[in-house]
PDB file of C-alpha atoms in Angstrom:
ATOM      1  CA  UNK I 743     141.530  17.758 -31.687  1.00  0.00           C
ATOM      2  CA  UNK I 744     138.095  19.259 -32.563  1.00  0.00           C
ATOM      3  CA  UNK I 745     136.080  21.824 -30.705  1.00  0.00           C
ATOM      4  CA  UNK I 746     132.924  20.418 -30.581  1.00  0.00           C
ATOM      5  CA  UNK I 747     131.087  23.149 -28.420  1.00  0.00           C
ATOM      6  CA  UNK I 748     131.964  26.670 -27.755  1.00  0.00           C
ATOM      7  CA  UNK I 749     130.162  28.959 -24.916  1.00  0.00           C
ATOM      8  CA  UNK I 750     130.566  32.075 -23.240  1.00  0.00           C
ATOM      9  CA  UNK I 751     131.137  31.639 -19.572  1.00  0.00           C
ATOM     10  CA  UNK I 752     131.587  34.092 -16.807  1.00  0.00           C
ATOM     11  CA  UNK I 753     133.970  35.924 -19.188  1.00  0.00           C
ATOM     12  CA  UNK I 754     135.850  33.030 -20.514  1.00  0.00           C
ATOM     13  CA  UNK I 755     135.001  29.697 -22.896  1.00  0.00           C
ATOM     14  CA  UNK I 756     133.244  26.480 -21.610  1.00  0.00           C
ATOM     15  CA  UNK I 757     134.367  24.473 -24.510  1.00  0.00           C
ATOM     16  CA  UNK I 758     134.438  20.640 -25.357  1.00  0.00           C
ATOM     17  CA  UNK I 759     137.088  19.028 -27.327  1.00  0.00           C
ATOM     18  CA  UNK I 760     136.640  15.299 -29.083  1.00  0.00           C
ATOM     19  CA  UNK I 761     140.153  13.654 -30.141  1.00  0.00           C
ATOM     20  CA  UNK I 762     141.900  10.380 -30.773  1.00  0.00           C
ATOM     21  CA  UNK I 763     142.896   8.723 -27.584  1.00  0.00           C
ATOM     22  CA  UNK I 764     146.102   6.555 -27.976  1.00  0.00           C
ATOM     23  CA  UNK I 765     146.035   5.392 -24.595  1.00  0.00           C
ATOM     24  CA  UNK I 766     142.322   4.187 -24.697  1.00  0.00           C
ATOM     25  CA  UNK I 767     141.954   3.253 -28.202  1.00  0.00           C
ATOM     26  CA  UNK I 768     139.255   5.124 -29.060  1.00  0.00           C
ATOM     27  CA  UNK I 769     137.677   8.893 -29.186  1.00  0.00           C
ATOM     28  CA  UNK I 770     137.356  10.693 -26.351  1.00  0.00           C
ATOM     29  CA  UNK I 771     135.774  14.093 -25.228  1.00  0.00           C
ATOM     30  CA  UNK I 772     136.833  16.150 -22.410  1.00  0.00           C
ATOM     31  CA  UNK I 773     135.772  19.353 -21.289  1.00  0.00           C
ATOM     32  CA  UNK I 774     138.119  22.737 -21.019  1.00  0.00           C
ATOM     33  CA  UNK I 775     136.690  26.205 -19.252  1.00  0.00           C
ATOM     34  CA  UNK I 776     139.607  28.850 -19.966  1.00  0.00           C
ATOM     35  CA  UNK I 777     138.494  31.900 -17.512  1.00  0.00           C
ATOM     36  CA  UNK I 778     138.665  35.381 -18.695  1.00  0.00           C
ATOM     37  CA  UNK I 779     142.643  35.427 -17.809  1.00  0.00           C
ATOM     38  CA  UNK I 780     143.820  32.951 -20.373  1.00  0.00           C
ATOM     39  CA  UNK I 781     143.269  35.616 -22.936  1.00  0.00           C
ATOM     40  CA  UNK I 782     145.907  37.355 -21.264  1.00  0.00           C
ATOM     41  CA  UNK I 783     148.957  37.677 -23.601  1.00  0.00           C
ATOM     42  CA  UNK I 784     151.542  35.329 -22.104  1.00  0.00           C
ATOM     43  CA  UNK I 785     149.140  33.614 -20.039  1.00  0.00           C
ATOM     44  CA  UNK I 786     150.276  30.507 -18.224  1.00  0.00           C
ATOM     45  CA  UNK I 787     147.360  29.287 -15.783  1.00  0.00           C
ATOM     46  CA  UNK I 788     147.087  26.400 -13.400  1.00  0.00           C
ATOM     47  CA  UNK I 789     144.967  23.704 -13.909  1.00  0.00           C
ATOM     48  CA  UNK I 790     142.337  21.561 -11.592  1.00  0.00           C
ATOM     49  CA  UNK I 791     141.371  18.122 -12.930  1.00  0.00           C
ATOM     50  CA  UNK I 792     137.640  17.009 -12.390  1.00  0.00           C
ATOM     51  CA  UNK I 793     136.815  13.799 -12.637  1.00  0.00           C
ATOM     52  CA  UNK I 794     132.962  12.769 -12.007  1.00  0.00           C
ATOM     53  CA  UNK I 795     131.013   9.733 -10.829  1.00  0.00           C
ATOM     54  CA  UNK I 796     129.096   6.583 -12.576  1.00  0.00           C
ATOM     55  CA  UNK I 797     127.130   7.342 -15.593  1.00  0.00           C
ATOM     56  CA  UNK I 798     128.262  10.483 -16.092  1.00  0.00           C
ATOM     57  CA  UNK I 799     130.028  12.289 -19.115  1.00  0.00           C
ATOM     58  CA  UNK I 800     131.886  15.552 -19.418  1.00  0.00           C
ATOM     59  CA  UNK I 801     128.420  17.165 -19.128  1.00  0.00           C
ATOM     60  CA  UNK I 802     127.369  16.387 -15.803  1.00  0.00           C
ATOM     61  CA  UNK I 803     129.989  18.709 -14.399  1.00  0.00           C
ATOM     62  CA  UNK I 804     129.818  21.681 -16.292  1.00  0.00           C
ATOM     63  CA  UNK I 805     126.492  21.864 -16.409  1.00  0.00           C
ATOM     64  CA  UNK I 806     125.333  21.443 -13.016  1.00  0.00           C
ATOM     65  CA  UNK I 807     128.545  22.221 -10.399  1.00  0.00           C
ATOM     66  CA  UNK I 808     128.599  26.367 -11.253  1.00  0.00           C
ATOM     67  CA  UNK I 809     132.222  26.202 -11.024  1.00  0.00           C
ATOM     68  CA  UNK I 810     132.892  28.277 -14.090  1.00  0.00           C
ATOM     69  CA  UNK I 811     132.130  31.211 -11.649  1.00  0.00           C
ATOM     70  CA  UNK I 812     134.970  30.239  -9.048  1.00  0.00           C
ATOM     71  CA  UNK I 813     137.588  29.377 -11.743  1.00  0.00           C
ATOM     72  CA  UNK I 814     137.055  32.924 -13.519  1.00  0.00           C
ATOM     73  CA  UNK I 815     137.530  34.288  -9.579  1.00  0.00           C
ATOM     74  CA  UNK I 816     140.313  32.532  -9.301  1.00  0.00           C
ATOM     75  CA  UNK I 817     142.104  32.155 -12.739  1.00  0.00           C
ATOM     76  CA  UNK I 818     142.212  28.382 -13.159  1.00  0.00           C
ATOM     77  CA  UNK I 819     141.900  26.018 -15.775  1.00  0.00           C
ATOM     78  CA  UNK I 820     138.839  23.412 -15.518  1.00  0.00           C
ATOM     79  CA  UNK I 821     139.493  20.169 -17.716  1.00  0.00           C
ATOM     80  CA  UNK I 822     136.721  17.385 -17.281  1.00  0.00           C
ATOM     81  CA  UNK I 823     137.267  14.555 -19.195  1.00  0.00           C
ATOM     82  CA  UNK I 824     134.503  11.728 -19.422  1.00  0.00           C
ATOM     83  CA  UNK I 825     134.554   8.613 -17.237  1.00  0.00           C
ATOM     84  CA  UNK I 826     135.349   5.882 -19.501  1.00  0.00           C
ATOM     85  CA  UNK I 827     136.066   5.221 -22.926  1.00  0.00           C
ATOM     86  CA  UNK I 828     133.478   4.753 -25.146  1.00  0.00           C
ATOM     87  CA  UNK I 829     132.365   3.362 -28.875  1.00  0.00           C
ATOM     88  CA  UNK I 830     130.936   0.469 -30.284  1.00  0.00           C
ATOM     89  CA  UNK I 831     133.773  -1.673 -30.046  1.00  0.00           C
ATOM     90  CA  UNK I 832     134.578  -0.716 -26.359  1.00  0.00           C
ATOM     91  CA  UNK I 833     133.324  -3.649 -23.780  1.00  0.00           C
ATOM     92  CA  UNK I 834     130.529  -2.778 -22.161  1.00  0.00           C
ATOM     93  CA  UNK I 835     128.065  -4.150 -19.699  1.00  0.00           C
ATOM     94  CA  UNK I 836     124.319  -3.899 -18.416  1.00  0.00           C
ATOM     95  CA  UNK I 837     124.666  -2.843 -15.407  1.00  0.00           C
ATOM     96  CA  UNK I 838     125.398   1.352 -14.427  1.00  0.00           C
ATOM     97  CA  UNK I 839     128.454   0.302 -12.277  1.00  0.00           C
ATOM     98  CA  UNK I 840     130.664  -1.185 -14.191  1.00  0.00           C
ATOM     99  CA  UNK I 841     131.664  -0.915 -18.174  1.00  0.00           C
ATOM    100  CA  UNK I 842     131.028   2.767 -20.622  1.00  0.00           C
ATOM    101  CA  UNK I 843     130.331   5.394 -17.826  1.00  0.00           C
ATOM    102  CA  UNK I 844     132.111   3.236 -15.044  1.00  0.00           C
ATOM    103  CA  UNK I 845     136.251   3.015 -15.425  1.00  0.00           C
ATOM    104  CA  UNK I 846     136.852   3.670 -11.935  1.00  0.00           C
ATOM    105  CA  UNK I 847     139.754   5.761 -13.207  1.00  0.00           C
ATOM    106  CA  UNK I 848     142.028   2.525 -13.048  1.00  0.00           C
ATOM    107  CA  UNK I 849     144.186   0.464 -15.808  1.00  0.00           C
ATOM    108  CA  UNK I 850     142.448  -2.955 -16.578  1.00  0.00           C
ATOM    109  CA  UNK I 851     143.849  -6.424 -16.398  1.00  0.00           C
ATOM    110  CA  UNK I 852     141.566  -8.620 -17.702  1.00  0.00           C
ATOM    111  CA  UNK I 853     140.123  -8.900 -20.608  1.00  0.00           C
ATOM    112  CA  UNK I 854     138.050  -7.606 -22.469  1.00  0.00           C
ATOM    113  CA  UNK I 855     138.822  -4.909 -20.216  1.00  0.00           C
ATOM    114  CA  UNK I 856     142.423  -4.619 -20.408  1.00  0.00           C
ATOM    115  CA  UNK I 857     141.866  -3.597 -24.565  1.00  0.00           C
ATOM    116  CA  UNK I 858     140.530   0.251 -23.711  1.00  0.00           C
ATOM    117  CA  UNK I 859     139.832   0.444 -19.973  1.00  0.00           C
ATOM    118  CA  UNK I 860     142.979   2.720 -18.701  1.00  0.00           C
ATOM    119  CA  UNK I 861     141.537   6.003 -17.907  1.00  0.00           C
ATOM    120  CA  UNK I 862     144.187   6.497 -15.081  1.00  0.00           C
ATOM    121  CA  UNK I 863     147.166   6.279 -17.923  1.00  0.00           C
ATOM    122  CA  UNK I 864     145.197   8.616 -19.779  1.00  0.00           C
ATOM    123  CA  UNK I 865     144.366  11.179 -16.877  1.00  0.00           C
ATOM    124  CA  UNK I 866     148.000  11.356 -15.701  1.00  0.00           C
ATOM    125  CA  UNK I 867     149.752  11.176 -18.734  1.00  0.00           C
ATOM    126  CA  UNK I 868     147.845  11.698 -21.881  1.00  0.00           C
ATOM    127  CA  UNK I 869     145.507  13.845 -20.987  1.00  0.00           C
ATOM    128  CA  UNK I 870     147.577  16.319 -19.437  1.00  0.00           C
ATOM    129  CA  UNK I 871     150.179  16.327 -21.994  1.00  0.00           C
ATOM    130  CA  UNK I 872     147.525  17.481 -24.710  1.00  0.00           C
ATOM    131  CA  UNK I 873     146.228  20.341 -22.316  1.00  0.00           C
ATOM    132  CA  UNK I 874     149.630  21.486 -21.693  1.00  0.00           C
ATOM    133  CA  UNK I 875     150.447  21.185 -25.352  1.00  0.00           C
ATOM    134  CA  UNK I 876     147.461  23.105 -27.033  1.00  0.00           C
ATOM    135  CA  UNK I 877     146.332  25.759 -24.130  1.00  0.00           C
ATOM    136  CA  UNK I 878     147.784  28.366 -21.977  1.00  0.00           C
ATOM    137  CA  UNK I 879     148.640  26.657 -19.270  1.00  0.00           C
ATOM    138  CA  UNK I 880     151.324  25.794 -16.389  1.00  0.00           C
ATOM    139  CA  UNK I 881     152.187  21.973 -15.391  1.00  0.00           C
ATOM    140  CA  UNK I 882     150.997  23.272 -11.997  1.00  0.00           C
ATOM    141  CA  UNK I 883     148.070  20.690 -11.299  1.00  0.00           C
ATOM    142  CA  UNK I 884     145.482  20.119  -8.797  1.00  0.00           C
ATOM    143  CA  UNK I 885     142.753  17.118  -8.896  1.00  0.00           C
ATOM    144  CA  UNK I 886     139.330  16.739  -7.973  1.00  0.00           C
ATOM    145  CA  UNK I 887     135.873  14.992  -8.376  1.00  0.00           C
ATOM    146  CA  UNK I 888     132.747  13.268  -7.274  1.00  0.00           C
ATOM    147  CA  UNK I 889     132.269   9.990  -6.079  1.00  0.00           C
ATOM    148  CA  UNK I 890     133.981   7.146  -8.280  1.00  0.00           C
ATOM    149  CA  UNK I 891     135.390  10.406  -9.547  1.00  0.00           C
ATOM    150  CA  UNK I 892     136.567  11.144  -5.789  1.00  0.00           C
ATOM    151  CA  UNK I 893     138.079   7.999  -5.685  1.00  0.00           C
ATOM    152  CA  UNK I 894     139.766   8.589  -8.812  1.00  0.00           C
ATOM    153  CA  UNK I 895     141.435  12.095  -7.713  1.00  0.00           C
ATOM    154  CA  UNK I 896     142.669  10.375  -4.673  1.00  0.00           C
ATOM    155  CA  UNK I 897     144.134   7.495  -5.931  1.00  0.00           C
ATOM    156  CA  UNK I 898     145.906   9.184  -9.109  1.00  0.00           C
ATOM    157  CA  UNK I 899     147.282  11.965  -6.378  1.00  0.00           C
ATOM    158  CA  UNK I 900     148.517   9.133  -4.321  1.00  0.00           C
ATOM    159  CA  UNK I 901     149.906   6.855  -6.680  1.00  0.00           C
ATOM    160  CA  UNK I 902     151.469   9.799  -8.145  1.00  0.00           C
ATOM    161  CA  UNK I 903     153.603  11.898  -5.759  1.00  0.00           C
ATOM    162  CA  UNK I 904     154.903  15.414  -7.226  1.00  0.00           C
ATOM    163  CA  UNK I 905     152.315  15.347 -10.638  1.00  0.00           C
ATOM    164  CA  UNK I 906     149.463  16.998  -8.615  1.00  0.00           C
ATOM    165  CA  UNK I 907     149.956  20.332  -6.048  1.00  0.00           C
ATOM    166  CA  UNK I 908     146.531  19.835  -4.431  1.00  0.00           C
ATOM    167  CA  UNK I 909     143.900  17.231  -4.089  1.00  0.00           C
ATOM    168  CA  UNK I 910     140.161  16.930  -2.842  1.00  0.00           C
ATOM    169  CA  UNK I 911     136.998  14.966  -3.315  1.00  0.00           C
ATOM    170  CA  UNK I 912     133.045  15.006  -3.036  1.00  0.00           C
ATOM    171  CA  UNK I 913     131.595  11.885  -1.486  1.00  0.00           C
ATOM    172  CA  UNK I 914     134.721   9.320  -2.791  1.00  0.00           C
ATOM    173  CA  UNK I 915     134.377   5.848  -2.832  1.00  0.00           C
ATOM    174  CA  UNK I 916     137.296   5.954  -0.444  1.00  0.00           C
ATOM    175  CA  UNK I 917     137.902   2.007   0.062  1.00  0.00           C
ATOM    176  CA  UNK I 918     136.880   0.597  -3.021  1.00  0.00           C
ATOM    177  CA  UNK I 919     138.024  -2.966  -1.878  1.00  0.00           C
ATOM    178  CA  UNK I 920     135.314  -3.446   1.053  1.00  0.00           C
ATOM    179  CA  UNK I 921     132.474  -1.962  -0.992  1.00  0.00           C
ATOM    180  CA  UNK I 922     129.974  -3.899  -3.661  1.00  0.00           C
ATOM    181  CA  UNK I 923     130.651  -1.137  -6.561  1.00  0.00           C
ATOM    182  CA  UNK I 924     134.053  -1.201  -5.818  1.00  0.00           C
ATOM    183  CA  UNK I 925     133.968  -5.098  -5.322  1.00  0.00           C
ATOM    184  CA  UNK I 926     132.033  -5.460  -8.703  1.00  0.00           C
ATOM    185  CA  UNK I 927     134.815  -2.908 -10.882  1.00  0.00           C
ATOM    186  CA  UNK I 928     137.539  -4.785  -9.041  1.00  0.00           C
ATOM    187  CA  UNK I 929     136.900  -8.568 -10.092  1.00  0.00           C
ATOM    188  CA  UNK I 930     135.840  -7.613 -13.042  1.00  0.00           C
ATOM    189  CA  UNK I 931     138.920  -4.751 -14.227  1.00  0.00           C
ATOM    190  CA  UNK I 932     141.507  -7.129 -11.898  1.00  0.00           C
ATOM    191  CA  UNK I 933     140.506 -10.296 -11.437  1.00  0.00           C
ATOM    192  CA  UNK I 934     140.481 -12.176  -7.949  1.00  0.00           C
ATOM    193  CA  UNK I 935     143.788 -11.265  -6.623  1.00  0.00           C
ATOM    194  CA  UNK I 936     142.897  -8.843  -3.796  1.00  0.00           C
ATOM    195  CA  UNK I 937     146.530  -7.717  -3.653  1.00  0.00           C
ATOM    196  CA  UNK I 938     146.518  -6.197  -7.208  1.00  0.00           C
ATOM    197  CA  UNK I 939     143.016  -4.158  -5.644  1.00  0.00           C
ATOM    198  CA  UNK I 940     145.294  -2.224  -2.945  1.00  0.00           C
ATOM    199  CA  UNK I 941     147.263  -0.675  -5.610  1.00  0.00           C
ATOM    200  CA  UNK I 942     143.658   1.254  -6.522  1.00  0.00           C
ATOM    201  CA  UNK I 943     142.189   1.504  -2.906  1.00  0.00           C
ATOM    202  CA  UNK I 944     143.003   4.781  -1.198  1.00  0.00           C
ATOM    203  CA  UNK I 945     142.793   3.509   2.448  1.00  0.00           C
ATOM    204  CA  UNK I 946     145.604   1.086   1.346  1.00  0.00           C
ATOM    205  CA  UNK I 947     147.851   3.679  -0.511  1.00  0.00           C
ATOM    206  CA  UNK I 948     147.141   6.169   1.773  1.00  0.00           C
ATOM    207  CA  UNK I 949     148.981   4.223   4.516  1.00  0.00           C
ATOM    208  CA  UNK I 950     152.196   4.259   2.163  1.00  0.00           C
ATOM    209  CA  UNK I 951     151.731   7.458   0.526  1.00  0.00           C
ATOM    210  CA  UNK I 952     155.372   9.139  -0.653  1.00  0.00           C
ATOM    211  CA  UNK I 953     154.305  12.673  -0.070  1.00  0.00           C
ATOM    212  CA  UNK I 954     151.717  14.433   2.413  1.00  0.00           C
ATOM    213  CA  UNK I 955     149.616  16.091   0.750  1.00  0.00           C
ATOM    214  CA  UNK I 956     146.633  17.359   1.959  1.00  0.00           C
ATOM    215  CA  UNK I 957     143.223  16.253   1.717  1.00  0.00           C
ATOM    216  CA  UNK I 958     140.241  17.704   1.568  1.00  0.00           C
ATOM    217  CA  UNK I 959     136.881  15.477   1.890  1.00  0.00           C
ATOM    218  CA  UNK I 960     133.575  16.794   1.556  1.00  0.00           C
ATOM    219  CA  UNK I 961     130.519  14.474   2.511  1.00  0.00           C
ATOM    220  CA  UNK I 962     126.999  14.765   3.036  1.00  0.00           C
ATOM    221  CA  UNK I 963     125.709  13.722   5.918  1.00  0.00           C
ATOM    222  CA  UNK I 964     121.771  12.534   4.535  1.00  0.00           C
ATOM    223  CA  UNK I 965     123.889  10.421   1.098  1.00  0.00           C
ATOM    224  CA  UNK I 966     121.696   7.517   0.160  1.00  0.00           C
ATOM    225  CA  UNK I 967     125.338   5.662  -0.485  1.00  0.00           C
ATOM    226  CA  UNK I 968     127.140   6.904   2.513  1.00  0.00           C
ATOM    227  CA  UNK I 969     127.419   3.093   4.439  1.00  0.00           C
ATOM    228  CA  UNK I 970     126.658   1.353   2.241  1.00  0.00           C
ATOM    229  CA  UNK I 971     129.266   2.433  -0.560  1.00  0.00           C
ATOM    230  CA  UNK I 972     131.568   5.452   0.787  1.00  0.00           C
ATOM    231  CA  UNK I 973     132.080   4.707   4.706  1.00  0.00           C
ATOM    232  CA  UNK I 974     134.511   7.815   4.947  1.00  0.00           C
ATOM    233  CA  UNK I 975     135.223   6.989   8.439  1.00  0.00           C
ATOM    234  CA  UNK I 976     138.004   4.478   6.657  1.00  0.00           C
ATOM    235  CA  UNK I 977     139.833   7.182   5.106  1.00  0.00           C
ATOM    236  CA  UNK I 978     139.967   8.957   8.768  1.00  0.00           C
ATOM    237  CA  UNK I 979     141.057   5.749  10.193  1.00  0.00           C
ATOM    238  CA  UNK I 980     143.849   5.545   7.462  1.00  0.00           C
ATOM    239  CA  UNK I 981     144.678   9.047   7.739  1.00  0.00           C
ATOM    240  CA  UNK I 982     145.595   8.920  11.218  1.00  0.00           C
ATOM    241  CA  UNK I 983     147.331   5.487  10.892  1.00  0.00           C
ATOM    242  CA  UNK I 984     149.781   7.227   8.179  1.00  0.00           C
ATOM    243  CA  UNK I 985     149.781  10.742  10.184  1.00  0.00           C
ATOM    244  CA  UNK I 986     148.403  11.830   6.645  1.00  0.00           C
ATOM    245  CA  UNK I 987     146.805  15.354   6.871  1.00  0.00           C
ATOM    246  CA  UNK I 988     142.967  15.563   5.841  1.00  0.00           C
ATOM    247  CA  UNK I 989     140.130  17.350   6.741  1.00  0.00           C
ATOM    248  CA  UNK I 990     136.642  15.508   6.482  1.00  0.00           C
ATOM    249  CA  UNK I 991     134.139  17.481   6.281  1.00  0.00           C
ATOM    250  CA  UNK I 992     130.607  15.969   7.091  1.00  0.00           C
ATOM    251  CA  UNK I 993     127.503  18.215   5.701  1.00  0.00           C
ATOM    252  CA  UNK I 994     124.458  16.961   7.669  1.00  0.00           C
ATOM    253  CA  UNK I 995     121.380  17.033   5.443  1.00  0.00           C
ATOM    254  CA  UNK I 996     122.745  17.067   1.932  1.00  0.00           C
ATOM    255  CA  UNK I 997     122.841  13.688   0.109  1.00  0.00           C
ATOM    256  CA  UNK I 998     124.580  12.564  -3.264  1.00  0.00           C
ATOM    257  CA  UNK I 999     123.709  14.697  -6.106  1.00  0.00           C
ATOM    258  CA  UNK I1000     125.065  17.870  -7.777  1.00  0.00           C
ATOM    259  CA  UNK I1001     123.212  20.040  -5.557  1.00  0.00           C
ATOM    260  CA  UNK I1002     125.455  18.960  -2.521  1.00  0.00           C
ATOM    261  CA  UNK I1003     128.652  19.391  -5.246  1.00  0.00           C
ATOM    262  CA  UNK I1004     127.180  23.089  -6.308  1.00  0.00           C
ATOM    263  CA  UNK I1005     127.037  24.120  -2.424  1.00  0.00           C
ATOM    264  CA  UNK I1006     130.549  23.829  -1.621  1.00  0.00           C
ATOM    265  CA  UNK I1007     132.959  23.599  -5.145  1.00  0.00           C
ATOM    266  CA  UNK I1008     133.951  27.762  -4.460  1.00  0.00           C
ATOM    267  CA  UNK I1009     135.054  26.502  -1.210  1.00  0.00           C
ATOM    268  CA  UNK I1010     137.215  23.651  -3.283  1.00  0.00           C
ATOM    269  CA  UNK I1011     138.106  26.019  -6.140  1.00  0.00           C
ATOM    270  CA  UNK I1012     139.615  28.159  -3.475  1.00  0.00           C
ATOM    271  CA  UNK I1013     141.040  25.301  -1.479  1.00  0.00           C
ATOM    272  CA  UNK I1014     143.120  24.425  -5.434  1.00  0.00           C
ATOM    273  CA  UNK I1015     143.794  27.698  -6.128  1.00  0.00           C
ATOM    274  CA  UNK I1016     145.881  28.756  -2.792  1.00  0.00           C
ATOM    275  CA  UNK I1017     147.760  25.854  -3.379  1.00  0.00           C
ATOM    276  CA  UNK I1018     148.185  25.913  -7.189  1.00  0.00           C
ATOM    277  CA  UNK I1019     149.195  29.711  -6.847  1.00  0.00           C
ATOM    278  CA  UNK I1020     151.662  29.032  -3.971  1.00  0.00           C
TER     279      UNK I1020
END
């Protein structure tokens, strides 16, 4: 590992790490904020996951969401990692929805996919293994993020019952099947068989989830993408099919960007931190 950047923070470190990703075959960076307490002697702090939307990086987050103010608050752990792998030899593609800055948080099928794309190997297993290796930290986890990033944080929390205490999301992509950017990753991550896709969709594993753990769903109410790409009205649906507990929250006026994420992460800090402390 190699610290690449190194700030003072609301009393702690907003720092950046590059390293060698076995998983993904190539280098990644991910993002750490240690609050004030990890300086503690025998500190062991809980950690929340972020995971952010198309075309972002680790960046995005920590410099526009203000949560290094909550997590000092509350004594967590942030770790942002990007959104895809990256380098010259990683497949890519024009468009902003699918290829470097698009992984969709899933493991590829199809090539020339299949050869890097597996960021959710990577978030559940490799990722977390290095954190918990190299910083003062528990293996008590919680999981968050922003649109394809929301859809990631559900769907590793779901396909993984007992790795995460606490999950929530900002504007997910919550039924990636039925939607065009979901529809576009699919086919081209996949392939054509739609029953490989429910193993990624959170409607579908929500309705055969292993463990209840609650949800917590922030939207805005004015979102440029809200029917055409996030219809959160299918996660309620699936929610009360599965007697799953979540709590949608719709924000009228606020649409997509980091302003709407900035307005209410405290509220999801907090929302982590009761349950990572528990």
């Amino acid at each position: 590992m190699e610290r690449i950047e190194h700030r003072a923070c609301f009393g702690g470190w907003q720092d950046v790490y590059r390293h060698r990703s076995q998983v993904l075959g190539c280098d990644m960076n991910f993002a750490v904020y240690l609050p004030p307490q990890a300086a503690q002697p025998g500190a062991r702090l809980p950690v929340l996951y972020w995971l952010s939307g198309l075309t972002c990086t680790e960046q995005n987050f920590i410099t526009k969401a203000g949560a290094q103010r909550y997590a000092a608050e509350h004594g967590i752990v942030v770790v942002a990692p990007d959104t895809s792998p990256r380098g010259e030899d990683v497949a890519d593609d024009p468009g902003y929805d699918l290829g470097q800055g698009a992984g969709f948080y899933l493991n590829a099928t199809c090539e020339p996919w299949a050869r890097h794309y597996r960021m959710h190997d990577y978030v559940a297993q490799e990722l977390p293994a290095l954190v918990e290796t190299h910083f003062p930290v528990s293996d008590a986890r919680g999981i968050s993020g922003h649109s394809m990033g929301g859809h990631g944080a559900l769907v590793l929390a779901l396909r993984n019952p007992g790795r995460y205490r606490s999950v929530s999301a900002f504007a997910p992509i919550v039924a990636p099947s039925q939607v065009p950017w979901g529809q576009k990753a699919f086919t081209a991550y996949l392939g054509g068989d739609h029953e490989a896709w429910r193993e990624w969709d959170a409607c579908e594993l929500l309705r055969q989830a292993q463990e209840r753990l609650p949800l917590l769903v922030d939207q805005g109410g004015d979102d440029e993408f809200l029917e055409g790409q996030l219809r959160p009205q299918l996660l309620q649906a699936a929610a009360e099919d599965a007697g799953h507990p979540l709590r949608l929250r719709i924000h009228p006026g606020y649409d997509h960007s980091y302003y709407f994420v900035a307005s209410f992460i405290g509220q999801h800090i907090a929302h982590h931190a009761a349950a990572l402390r528990g």
